[in-house]
Amino acid sequence: MTKFATYTRTALLATAGLALAAGLAGPVTGDPATTQTAPSVVQSAPAFLAPDTADKPTVEQLMPLGEPTNQSSFAPSAEQMDNARKIVDAGKDMDLPPRAWTIAIATALQESKLENLGHLGERNDHDSQGLFQQRPSSGWGTVAQITDPDYSSKAFYKGLTQVDGWEEMPLTVAAQTVQVSAFPNHYAQWEKMAADIVTDVTK
């Protein structure tokens, strides 16, 4: 079995664990390819992974599997950088390590380009909104909550910390296990930009 296949199997098992942790007794409604299930169990990262917020994170902390290839990027606006800073601050509040911040920002880059999106009318994906395109119908919170960057970031982090072995997974596998996106490999393209943004907002 290849290393990536092992990670993928681990991610699938973790997804099942998230559903059980959330207490889902029946089938999830909606399109299964795009349905997200909100986590209900709060877990903190192991103590040895907690960041030293006095130090700027290293490249190894942000991208422990090495610098990825086939990356996308753009010049973020001041508003987008402010949203990224809020995502990092939420991770710090939860004593999560820099790797978690990178995963969260890469996820938000894919889902919303770091824009705190409201309902987009006919262009909206189901009832998804906010930085992480979380869905009220799947239990992530109210519209007011999921469009609050601090709340939505912490909801994402809570889901991430329920994924067994997320620290060692490829970023796209960890993100997909939380998000359950119809495009599971798309998160990978934002890892380098996410790491660069973390570096910028923690200067």
Short mmCIF file of C-alpha atoms in Angstrom, two decimals:
data_model
loop_
_atom_site.label_atom_id
_atom_site.label_comp_id
_atom_site.label_asym_id
_atom_site.label_seq_id
_atom_site.Cartn_x
_atom_site.Cartn_y
_atom_site.Cartn_z
CA MET A 1 0.00 0.00 0.00
CA THR A 2 1.44 3.40 -0.97
CA LYS A 3 2.00 6.15 1.60
CA PHE A 4 -0.74 8.30 0.01
CA ALA A 5 -3.16 5.38 0.00
CA THR A 6 -2.45 4.90 3.69
CA TYR A 7 -3.17 8.58 4.35
CA THR A 8 -6.37 8.36 2.31
CA ARG A 9 -7.55 5.28 4.23
CA THR A 10 -6.75 7.10 7.48
CA ALA A 11 -8.74 10.13 6.30
CA LEU A 12 -11.75 8.00 5.42
CA LEU A 13 -11.66 6.33 8.82
CA ALA A 14 -11.34 9.73 10.46
CA THR A 15 -14.37 10.99 8.56
CA ALA A 16 -16.41 8.13 9.98
CA GLY A 17 -15.09 9.02 13.41
CA LEU A 18 -16.22 12.63 12.99
CA ALA A 19 -19.74 11.49 12.16
CA LEU A 20 -19.86 9.28 15.22
CA ALA A 21 -18.44 12.02 17.43
CA ALA A 22 -21.15 14.37 16.21
CA GLY A 23 -23.80 11.83 17.23
CA LEU A 24 -25.33 11.31 13.80
CA ALA A 25 -27.90 8.55 14.16
CA GLY A 26 -29.50 8.80 10.74
CA PRO A 27 -28.51 9.65 7.16
CA VAL A 28 -27.27 13.12 6.35
CA THR A 29 -29.61 15.03 4.06
CA GLY A 30 -28.47 16.94 1.02
CA ASP A 31 -25.86 16.17 -1.61
CA PRO A 32 -23.33 13.80 0.05
CA ALA A 33 -20.57 15.16 -2.14
CA THR A 34 -20.92 18.63 -0.68
CA THR A 35 -22.47 18.02 2.73
CA GLN A 36 -20.37 19.05 5.71
CA THR A 37 -21.03 17.70 9.18
CA ALA A 38 -20.16 19.98 12.05
CA PRO A 39 -18.05 18.49 14.84
CA SER A 40 -19.32 18.62 18.40
CA VAL A 41 -16.33 17.45 20.42
CA VAL A 42 -13.65 19.99 21.30
CA GLN A 43 -10.15 18.56 21.46
CA SER A 44 -6.92 20.45 21.93
CA ALA A 45 -3.68 19.59 20.20
CA PRO A 46 -1.17 17.58 22.22
CA ALA A 47 0.89 19.79 24.48
CA PHE A 48 4.10 19.14 22.57
CA LEU A 49 2.49 20.59 19.43
CA ALA A 50 1.37 23.84 21.03
CA PRO A 51 3.01 26.82 19.35
CA ASP A 52 5.45 29.18 20.97
CA THR A 53 3.64 32.33 19.93
CA ALA A 54 6.68 34.43 20.83
CA ASP A 55 8.60 32.88 17.92
CA LYS A 56 7.92 33.19 14.23
CA PRO A 57 6.96 29.75 12.84
CA THR A 58 9.55 27.96 10.74
CA VAL A 59 9.02 26.58 7.25
CA GLU A 60 9.26 23.09 8.75
CA GLN A 61 6.42 23.86 11.16
CA LEU A 62 4.24 25.28 8.40
CA MET A 63 5.01 22.68 5.72
CA PRO A 64 6.46 19.60 7.48
CA LEU A 65 6.12 17.41 4.38
CA GLY A 66 8.22 19.80 2.31
CA GLU A 67 7.37 22.55 -0.14
CA PRO A 68 4.64 21.35 -2.53
CA THR A 69 4.56 21.69 -6.31
CA ASN A 70 1.82 22.93 -8.64
CA GLN A 71 0.83 25.84 -6.44
CA SER A 72 -1.61 28.70 -7.04
CA SER A 73 -1.39 32.22 -5.67
CA PHE A 74 -2.74 35.74 -5.99
CA ALA A 75 -2.16 39.11 -4.36
CA PRO A 76 -4.52 39.27 -1.34
CA SER A 77 -6.24 42.48 -0.38
CA ALA A 78 -5.97 44.11 3.03
CA GLU A 79 -9.39 42.65 3.91
CA GLN A 80 -8.31 39.16 2.90
CA MET A 81 -5.13 39.46 4.98
CA ASP A 82 -7.18 40.66 7.93
CA ASN A 83 -9.37 37.56 7.64
CA ALA A 84 -6.23 35.41 7.52
CA ARG A 85 -4.96 37.10 10.67
CA LYS A 86 -8.26 36.28 12.39
CA ILE A 87 -7.90 32.63 11.39
CA VAL A 88 -4.39 32.51 12.87
CA ASP A 89 -5.52 34.30 16.04
CA ALA A 90 -8.30 31.75 16.50
CA GLY A 91 -5.75 28.97 16.21
CA LYS A 92 -3.53 30.64 18.77
CA ASP A 93 -6.49 31.01 21.13
CA MET A 94 -6.95 27.23 20.92
CA ASP A 95 -3.22 26.57 21.48
CA LEU A 96 -2.89 24.90 18.09
CA PRO A 97 0.44 24.68 16.25
CA PRO A 98 1.41 26.61 13.09
CA ARG A 99 0.64 23.59 10.89
CA ALA A 100 -3.03 23.93 11.87
CA TRP A 101 -2.99 27.60 10.88
CA THR A 102 -1.59 26.69 7.46
CA ILE A 103 -4.26 24.03 6.89
CA ALA A 104 -7.03 26.42 7.93
CA ILE A 105 -5.86 29.26 5.70
CA ALA A 106 -5.34 26.95 2.71
CA THR A 107 -8.88 25.66 3.25
CA ALA A 108 -10.29 29.19 3.36
CA LEU A 109 -8.28 30.12 0.25
CA GLN A 110 -9.96 27.29 -1.65
CA GLU A 111 -13.43 27.80 -0.21
CA SER A 112 -13.73 31.59 -0.32
CA LYS A 113 -10.40 33.16 -1.34
CA LEU A 114 -10.34 34.47 2.25
CA GLU A 115 -13.51 36.49 1.67
CA ASN A 116 -16.22 36.32 4.32
CA LEU A 117 -18.98 35.48 1.86
CA GLY A 118 -22.66 35.89 2.54
CA HIS A 119 -25.36 34.15 0.53
CA LEU A 120 -24.64 34.47 -3.20
CA GLY A 121 -28.17 33.86 -4.43
CA GLU A 122 -28.38 31.52 -7.42
CA ARG A 123 -24.59 31.11 -7.38
CA ASN A 124 -24.57 29.84 -3.80
CA ASP A 125 -23.52 26.24 -3.09
CA HIS A 126 -26.52 25.00 -1.11
CA ASP A 127 -26.55 27.09 2.10
CA SER A 128 -22.77 27.46 2.42
CA GLN A 129 -21.47 30.80 3.71
CA GLY A 130 -18.47 32.43 5.35
CA LEU A 131 -14.72 31.93 5.07
CA PHE A 132 -14.97 28.14 5.18
CA GLN A 133 -18.30 27.82 3.32
CA GLN A 134 -19.86 26.03 6.27
CA ARG A 135 -23.50 25.00 6.13
CA PRO A 136 -26.13 25.77 8.78
CA SER A 137 -28.15 22.79 7.55
CA SER A 138 -25.25 20.51 8.44
CA GLY A 139 -24.95 21.81 11.97
CA TRP A 140 -22.04 24.22 11.69
CA GLY A 141 -24.01 27.05 13.31
CA THR A 142 -26.34 29.86 12.43
CA VAL A 143 -25.69 32.18 9.50
CA ALA A 144 -24.53 34.85 11.96
CA GLN A 145 -22.10 32.39 13.53
CA ILE A 146 -20.55 30.94 10.39
CA THR A 147 -20.03 34.42 8.96
CA ASP A 148 -18.13 35.42 12.12
CA PRO A 149 -14.45 34.73 11.28
CA ASP A 150 -13.53 33.80 14.85
CA TYR A 151 -16.45 31.38 15.26
CA SER A 152 -16.06 29.78 11.83
CA SER A 153 -12.29 29.39 12.26
CA LYS A 154 -12.68 27.72 15.64
CA ALA A 155 -15.40 25.44 14.24
CA PHE A 156 -12.99 24.36 11.51
CA TYR A 157 -10.18 23.81 14.03
CA LYS A 158 -12.49 21.72 16.24
CA GLY A 159 -13.19 19.49 13.25
CA LEU A 160 -9.51 19.27 12.37
CA THR A 161 -8.42 18.23 15.85
CA GLN A 162 -10.90 15.35 15.73
CA VAL A 163 -9.08 13.86 12.74
CA ASP A 164 -6.69 11.22 14.01
CA GLY A 165 -3.19 11.90 12.72
CA TRP A 166 -4.01 15.21 11.02
CA GLU A 167 -0.57 16.55 11.93
CA GLU A 168 1.17 14.01 9.65
CA MET A 169 -1.33 14.04 6.77
CA PRO A 170 -0.90 15.84 3.47
CA LEU A 171 -2.70 19.17 3.82
CA THR A 172 -5.36 18.35 1.26
CA VAL A 173 -6.27 15.09 3.05
CA ALA A 174 -6.61 16.81 6.42
CA ALA A 175 -8.70 19.64 4.96
CA GLN A 176 -10.92 17.30 2.97
CA THR A 177 -11.62 15.13 6.01
CA VAL A 178 -13.13 18.16 7.72
CA GLN A 179 -14.78 19.80 4.70
CA VAL A 180 -16.03 16.75 2.73
CA SER A 181 -15.77 18.71 -0.50
CA ALA A 182 -16.75 17.56 -3.98
CA PHE A 183 -13.21 18.57 -5.01
CA PRO A 184 -10.95 16.90 -2.41
CA ASN A 185 -7.63 17.60 -4.11
CA HIS A 186 -8.12 21.33 -4.66
CA TYR A 187 -6.85 22.33 -1.20
CA ALA A 188 -3.33 21.19 -2.08
CA GLN A 189 -2.69 24.07 -4.48
CA TRP A 190 -2.88 26.68 -1.69
CA GLU A 191 -0.39 25.24 0.80
CA LYS A 192 2.57 27.46 -0.12
CA MET A 193 0.48 30.63 -0.25
CA ALA A 194 -1.10 29.73 3.09
CA ALA A 195 2.32 29.23 4.67
CA ASP A 196 3.51 32.57 3.25
CA ILE A 197 0.44 34.31 4.63
CA VAL A 198 1.01 32.80 8.09
CA THR A 199 4.57 34.08 7.94
CA ASP A 200 3.36 37.56 6.97
CA VAL A 201 0.68 37.85 9.66
CA THR A 202 2.96 36.57 12.45
CA LYS A 203 5.82 39.02 11.80
#
